[in-house]
mmCIF file of C-alpha atoms in Angstrom:
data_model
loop_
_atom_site.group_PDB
_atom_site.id
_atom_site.type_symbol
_atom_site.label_atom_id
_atom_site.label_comp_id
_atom_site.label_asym_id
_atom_site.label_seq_id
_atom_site.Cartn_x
_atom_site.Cartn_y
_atom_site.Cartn_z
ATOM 1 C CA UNK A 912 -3.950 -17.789 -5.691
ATOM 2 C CA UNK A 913 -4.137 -17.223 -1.957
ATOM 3 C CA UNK A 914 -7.294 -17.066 -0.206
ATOM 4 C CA UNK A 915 -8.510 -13.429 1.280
ATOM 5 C CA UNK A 916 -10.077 -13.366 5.008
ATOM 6 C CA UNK A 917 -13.674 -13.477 4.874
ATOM 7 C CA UNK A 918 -14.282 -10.235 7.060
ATOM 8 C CA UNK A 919 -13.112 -7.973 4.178
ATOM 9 C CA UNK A 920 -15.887 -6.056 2.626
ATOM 10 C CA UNK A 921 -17.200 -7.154 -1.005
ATOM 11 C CA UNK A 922 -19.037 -6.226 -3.967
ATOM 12 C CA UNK A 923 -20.462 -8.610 -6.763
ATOM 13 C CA UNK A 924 -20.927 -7.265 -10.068
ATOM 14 C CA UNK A 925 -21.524 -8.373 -13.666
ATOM 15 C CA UNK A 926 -19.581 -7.903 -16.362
ATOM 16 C CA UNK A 927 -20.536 -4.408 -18.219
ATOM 17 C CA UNK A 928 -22.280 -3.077 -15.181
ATOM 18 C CA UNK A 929 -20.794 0.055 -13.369
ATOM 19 C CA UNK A 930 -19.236 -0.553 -9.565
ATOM 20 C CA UNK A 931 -18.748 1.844 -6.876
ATOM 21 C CA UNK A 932 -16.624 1.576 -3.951
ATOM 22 C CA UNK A 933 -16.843 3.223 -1.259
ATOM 23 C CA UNK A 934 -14.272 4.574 1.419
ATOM 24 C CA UNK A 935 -14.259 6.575 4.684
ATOM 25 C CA UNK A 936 -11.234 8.324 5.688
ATOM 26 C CA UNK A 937 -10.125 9.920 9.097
ATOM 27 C CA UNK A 938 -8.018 12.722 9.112
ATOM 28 C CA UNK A 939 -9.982 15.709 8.340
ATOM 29 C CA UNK A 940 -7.007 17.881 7.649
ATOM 30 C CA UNK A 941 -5.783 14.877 4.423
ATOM 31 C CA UNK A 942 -5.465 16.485 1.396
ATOM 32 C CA UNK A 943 -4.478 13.920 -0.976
ATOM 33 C CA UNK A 944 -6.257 11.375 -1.797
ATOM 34 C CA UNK A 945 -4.903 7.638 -3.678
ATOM 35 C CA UNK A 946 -6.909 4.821 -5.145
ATOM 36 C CA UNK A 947 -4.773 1.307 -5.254
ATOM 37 C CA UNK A 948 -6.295 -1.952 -6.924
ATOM 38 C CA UNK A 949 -4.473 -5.212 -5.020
ATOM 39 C CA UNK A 950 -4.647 -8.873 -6.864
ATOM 40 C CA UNK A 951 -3.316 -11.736 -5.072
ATOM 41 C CA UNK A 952 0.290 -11.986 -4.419
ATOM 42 C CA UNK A 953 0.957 -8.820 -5.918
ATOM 43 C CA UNK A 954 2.017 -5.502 -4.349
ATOM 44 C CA UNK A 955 -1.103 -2.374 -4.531
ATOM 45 C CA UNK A 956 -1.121 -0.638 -8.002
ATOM 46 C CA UNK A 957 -1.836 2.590 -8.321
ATOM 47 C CA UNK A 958 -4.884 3.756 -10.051
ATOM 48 C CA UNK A 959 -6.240 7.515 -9.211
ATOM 49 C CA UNK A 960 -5.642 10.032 -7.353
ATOM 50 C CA UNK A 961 -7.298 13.309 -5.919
ATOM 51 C CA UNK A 962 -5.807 16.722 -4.216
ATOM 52 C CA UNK A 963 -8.995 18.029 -1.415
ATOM 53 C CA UNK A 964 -8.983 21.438 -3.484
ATOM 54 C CA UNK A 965 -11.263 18.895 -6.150
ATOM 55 C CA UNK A 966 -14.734 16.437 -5.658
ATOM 56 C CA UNK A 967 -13.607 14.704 -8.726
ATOM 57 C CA UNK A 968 -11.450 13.396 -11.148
ATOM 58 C CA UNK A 969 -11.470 11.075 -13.783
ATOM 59 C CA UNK A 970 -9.362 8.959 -16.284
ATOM 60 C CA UNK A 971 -9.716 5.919 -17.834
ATOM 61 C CA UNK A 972 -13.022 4.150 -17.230
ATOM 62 C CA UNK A 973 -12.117 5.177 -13.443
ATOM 63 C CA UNK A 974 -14.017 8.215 -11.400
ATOM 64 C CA UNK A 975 -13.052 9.193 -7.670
ATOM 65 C CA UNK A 976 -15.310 11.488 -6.172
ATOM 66 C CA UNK A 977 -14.152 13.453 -2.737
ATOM 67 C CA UNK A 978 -16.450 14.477 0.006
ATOM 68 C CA UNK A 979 -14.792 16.367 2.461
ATOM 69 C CA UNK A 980 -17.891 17.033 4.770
ATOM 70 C CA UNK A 981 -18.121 13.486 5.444
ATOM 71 C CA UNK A 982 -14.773 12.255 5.400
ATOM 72 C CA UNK A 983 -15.774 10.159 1.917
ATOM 73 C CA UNK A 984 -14.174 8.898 -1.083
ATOM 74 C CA UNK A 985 -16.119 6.648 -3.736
ATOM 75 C CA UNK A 986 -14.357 4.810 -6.701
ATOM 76 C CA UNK A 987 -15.981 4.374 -9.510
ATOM 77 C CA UNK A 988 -15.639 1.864 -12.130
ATOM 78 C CA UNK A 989 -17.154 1.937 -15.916
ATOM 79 C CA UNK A 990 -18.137 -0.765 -18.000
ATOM 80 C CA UNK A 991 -16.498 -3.205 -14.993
ATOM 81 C CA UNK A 992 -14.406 -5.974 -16.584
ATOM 82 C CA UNK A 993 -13.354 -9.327 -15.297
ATOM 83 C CA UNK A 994 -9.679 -8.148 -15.047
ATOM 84 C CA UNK A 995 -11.042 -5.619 -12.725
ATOM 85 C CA UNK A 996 -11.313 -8.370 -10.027
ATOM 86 C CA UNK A 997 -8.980 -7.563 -6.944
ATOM 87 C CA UNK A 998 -9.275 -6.106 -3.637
ATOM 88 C CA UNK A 999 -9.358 -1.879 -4.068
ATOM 89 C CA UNK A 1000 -7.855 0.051 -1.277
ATOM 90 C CA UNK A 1001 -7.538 3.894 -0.348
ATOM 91 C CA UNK A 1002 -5.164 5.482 1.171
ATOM 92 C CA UNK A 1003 -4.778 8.863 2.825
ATOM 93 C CA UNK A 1004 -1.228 10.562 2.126
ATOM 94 C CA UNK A 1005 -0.116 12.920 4.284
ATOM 95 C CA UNK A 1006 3.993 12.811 5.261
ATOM 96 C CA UNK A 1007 2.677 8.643 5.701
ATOM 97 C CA UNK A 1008 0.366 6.762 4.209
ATOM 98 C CA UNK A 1009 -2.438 5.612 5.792
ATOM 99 C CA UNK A 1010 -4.833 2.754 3.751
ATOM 100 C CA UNK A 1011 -8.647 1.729 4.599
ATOM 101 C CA UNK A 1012 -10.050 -1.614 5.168
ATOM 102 C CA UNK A 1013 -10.170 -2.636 1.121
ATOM 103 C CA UNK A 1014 -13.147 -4.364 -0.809
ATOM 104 C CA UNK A 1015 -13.079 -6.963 -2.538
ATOM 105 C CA UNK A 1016 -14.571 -6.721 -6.158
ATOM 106 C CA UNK A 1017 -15.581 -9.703 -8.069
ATOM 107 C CA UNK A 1018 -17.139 -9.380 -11.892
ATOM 108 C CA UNK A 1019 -19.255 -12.269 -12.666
ATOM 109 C CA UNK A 1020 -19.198 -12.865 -16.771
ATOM 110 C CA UNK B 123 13.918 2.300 -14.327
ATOM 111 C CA UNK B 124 11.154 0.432 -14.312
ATOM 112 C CA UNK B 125 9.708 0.679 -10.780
ATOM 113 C CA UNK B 126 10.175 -0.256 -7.112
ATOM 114 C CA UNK B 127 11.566 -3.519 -6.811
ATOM 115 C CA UNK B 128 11.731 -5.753 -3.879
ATOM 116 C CA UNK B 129 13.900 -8.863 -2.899
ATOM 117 C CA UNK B 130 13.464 -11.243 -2.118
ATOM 118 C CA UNK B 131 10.179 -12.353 -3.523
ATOM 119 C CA UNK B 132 9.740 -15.183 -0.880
ATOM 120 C CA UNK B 133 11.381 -16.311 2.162
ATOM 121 C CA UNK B 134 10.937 -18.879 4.579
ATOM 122 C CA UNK B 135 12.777 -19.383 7.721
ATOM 123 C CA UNK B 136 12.622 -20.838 10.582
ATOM 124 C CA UNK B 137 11.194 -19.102 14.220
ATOM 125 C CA UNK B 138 14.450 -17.589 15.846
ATOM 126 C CA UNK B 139 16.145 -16.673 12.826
ATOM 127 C CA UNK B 140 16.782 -12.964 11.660
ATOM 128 C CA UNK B 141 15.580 -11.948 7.896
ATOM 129 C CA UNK B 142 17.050 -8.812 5.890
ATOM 130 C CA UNK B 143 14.786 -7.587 3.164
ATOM 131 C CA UNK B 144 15.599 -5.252 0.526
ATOM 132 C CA UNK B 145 13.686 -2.566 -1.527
ATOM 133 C CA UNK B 146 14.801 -0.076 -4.445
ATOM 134 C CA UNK B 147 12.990 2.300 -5.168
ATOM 135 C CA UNK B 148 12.090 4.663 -8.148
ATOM 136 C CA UNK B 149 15.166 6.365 -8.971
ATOM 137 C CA UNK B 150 14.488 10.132 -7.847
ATOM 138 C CA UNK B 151 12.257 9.028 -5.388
ATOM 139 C CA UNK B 152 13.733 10.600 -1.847
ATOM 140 C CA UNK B 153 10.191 9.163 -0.163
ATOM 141 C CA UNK B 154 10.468 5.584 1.075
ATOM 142 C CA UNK B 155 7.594 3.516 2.689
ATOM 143 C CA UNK B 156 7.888 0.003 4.830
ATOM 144 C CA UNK B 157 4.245 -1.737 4.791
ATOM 145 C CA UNK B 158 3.289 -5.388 6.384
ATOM 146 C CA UNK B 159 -0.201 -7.113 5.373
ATOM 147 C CA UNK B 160 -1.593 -9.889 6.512
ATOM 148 C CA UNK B 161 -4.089 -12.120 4.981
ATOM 149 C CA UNK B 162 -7.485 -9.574 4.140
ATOM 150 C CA UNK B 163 -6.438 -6.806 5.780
ATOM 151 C CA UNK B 164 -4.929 -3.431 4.310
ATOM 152 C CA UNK B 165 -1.403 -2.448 4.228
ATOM 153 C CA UNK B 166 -0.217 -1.269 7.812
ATOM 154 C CA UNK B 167 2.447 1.666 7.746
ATOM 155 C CA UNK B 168 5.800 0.991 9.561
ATOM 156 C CA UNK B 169 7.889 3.296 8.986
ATOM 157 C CA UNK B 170 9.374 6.040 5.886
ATOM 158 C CA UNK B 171 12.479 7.692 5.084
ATOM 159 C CA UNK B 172 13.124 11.080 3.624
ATOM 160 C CA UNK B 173 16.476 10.471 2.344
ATOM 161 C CA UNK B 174 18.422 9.020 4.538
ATOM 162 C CA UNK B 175 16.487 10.145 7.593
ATOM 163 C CA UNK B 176 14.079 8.196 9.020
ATOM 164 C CA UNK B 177 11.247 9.992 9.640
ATOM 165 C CA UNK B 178 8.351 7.858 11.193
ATOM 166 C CA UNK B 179 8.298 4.546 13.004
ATOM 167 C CA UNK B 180 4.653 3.151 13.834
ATOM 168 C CA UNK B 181 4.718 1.327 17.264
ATOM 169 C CA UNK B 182 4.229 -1.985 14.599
ATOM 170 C CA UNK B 183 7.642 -1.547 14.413
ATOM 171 C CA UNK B 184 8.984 -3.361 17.526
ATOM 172 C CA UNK B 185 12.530 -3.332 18.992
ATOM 173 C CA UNK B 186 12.980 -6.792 16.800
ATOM 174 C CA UNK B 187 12.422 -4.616 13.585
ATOM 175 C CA UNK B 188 15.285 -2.016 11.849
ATOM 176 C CA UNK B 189 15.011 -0.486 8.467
ATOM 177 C CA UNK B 190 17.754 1.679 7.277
ATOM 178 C CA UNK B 191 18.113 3.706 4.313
ATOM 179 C CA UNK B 192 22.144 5.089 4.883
ATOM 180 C CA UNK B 193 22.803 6.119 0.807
ATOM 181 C CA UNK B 194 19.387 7.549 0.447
ATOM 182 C CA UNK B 195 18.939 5.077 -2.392
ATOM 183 C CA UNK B 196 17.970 1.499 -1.400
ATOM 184 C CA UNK B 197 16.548 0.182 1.971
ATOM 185 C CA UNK B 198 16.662 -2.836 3.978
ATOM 186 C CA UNK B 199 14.299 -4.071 6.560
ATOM 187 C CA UNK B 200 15.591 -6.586 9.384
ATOM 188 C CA UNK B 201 13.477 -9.005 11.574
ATOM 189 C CA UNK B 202 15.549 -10.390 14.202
ATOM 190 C CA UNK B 203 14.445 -13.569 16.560
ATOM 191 C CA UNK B 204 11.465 -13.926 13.916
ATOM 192 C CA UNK B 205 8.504 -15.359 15.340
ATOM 193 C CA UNK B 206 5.810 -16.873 13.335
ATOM 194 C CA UNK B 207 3.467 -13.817 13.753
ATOM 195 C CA UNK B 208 5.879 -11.741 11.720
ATOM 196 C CA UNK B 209 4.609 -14.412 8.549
ATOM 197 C CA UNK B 210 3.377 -11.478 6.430
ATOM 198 C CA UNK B 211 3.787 -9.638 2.857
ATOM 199 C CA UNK B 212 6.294 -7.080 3.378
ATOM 200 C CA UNK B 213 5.798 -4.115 1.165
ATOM 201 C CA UNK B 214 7.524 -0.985 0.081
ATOM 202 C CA UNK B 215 6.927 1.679 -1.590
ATOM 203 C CA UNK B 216 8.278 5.132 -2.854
ATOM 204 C CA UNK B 217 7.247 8.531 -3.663
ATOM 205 C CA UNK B 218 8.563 12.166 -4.306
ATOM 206 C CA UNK B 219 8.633 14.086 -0.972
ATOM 207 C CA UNK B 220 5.807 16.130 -1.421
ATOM 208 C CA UNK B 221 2.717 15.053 0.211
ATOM 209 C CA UNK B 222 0.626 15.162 -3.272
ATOM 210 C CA UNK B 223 2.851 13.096 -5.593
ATOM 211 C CA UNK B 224 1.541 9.671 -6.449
ATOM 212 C CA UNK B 225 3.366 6.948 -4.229
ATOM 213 C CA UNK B 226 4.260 2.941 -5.957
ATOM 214 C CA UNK B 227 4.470 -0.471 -4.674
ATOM 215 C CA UNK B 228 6.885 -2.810 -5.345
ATOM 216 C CA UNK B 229 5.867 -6.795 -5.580
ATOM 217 C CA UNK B 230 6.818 -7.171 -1.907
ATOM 218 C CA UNK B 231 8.561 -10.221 0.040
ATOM 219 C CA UNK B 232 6.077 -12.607 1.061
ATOM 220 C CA UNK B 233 7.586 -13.465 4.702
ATOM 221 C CA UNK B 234 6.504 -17.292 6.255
ATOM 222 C CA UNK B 235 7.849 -17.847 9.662
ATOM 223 C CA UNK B 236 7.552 -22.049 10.627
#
């Protein structure tokens, strides 16, 4: 696979533990809210997603919590599995779509 | 319809030359996104359509860049004179036009410029 740049954020986890990923977004006046999970080569897939009129929402093994005060999303990941490996990205959707920096998640079996 | 698809997958050509990409998206889908990543970093928005209009260009988007959308269905993204700084993954995606509706990714064209 191809190698990521060094400077992007990561978390190390082990297998069966819970992760949480964090994001800070910028436009106060966003109101949708979108969770992607990137693995190498392959375009962002998307995972969750979150209107502003809700803190949280959850489906499979996946939580996203909203804090609007602060300009804060968090992803949360049960149970974390090795195929949950990739770099997880959010992205603000207005009429564009603007994404944060990413972080890289690695599960250690 | 199984979801946004991009060609091609991979392209390499040499500095000078010009490159058309295309994307179709989700049938239905009257939102289209252009993206370029580089290595580590996050997608970087360059322009979307509503349509056939295009809506949006980020300043990314240089006078060497054109995207059109003229059906309202597919879209194609041009790099003339590429230089090797345009060497990139070239995404797309596609949503419904409301601002709340989930938005998809296609595979993208991974662009290398020698």
């Amino acid at each position: 696979g191809e190698s990521v740049g060094l400077h992007l954020p990561t978390l190390s986890v082990q297998e069966g533990d819970n992760s949480i990923i964090n994001c800070a977004y910028s436009n106060s006046a966003s109101d949708y809210f979108i969770w992607y999970k990137q693995e190498s080569g392959k375009g962002p897939q998307f995972i969750i997603d979150i209107r502003s009129n809700m803190d949280k929402r959850q489906g499979q093994r996946v939580t996203v919590l909203l804090n609007k005060t602060v300009k804060h999303l968090s992803l949360q990941i049960a149970a974390t599995q090795p195929g949950d490996s990739a770099v997880y990205f959010c992205a603000e959707k207005n009429n564009d779509m603007r994404f944060g920096a990413g972080t890289r998640l690695t599960v250690k079996p | 319809d199984t979801g946004v698809s991009q060609d091609p997958r991979h392209k390499i050509t040499k500095r000078g030359q010009n490159v058309t990409f295309r994307c179709d998206p989700i049938s239905e889908h009257n939102r289209l996104y252009w993206y370029r990543q580089t290595l580590g970093q996050g997608p970087e928005f360059l322009t979307y359509f509503q349509n056939e209009a295009q809506l949006e260009k980020s300043r990314l988007l240089s006078d060497r860049f054109s995207a059109e959308r003229p059906k309202g269905s597919f879209s194609t993204l041009e790099i003339q004179r590429t230089e090797q700084g345009d060497s990139a993954m070239y995404l797309c995606a596609s949503s419904f036009s409301a601002t709340n509706t989930e938005a998809f990714f296609g595979q993208g064209t991974r662009l290398t410029v020698v």
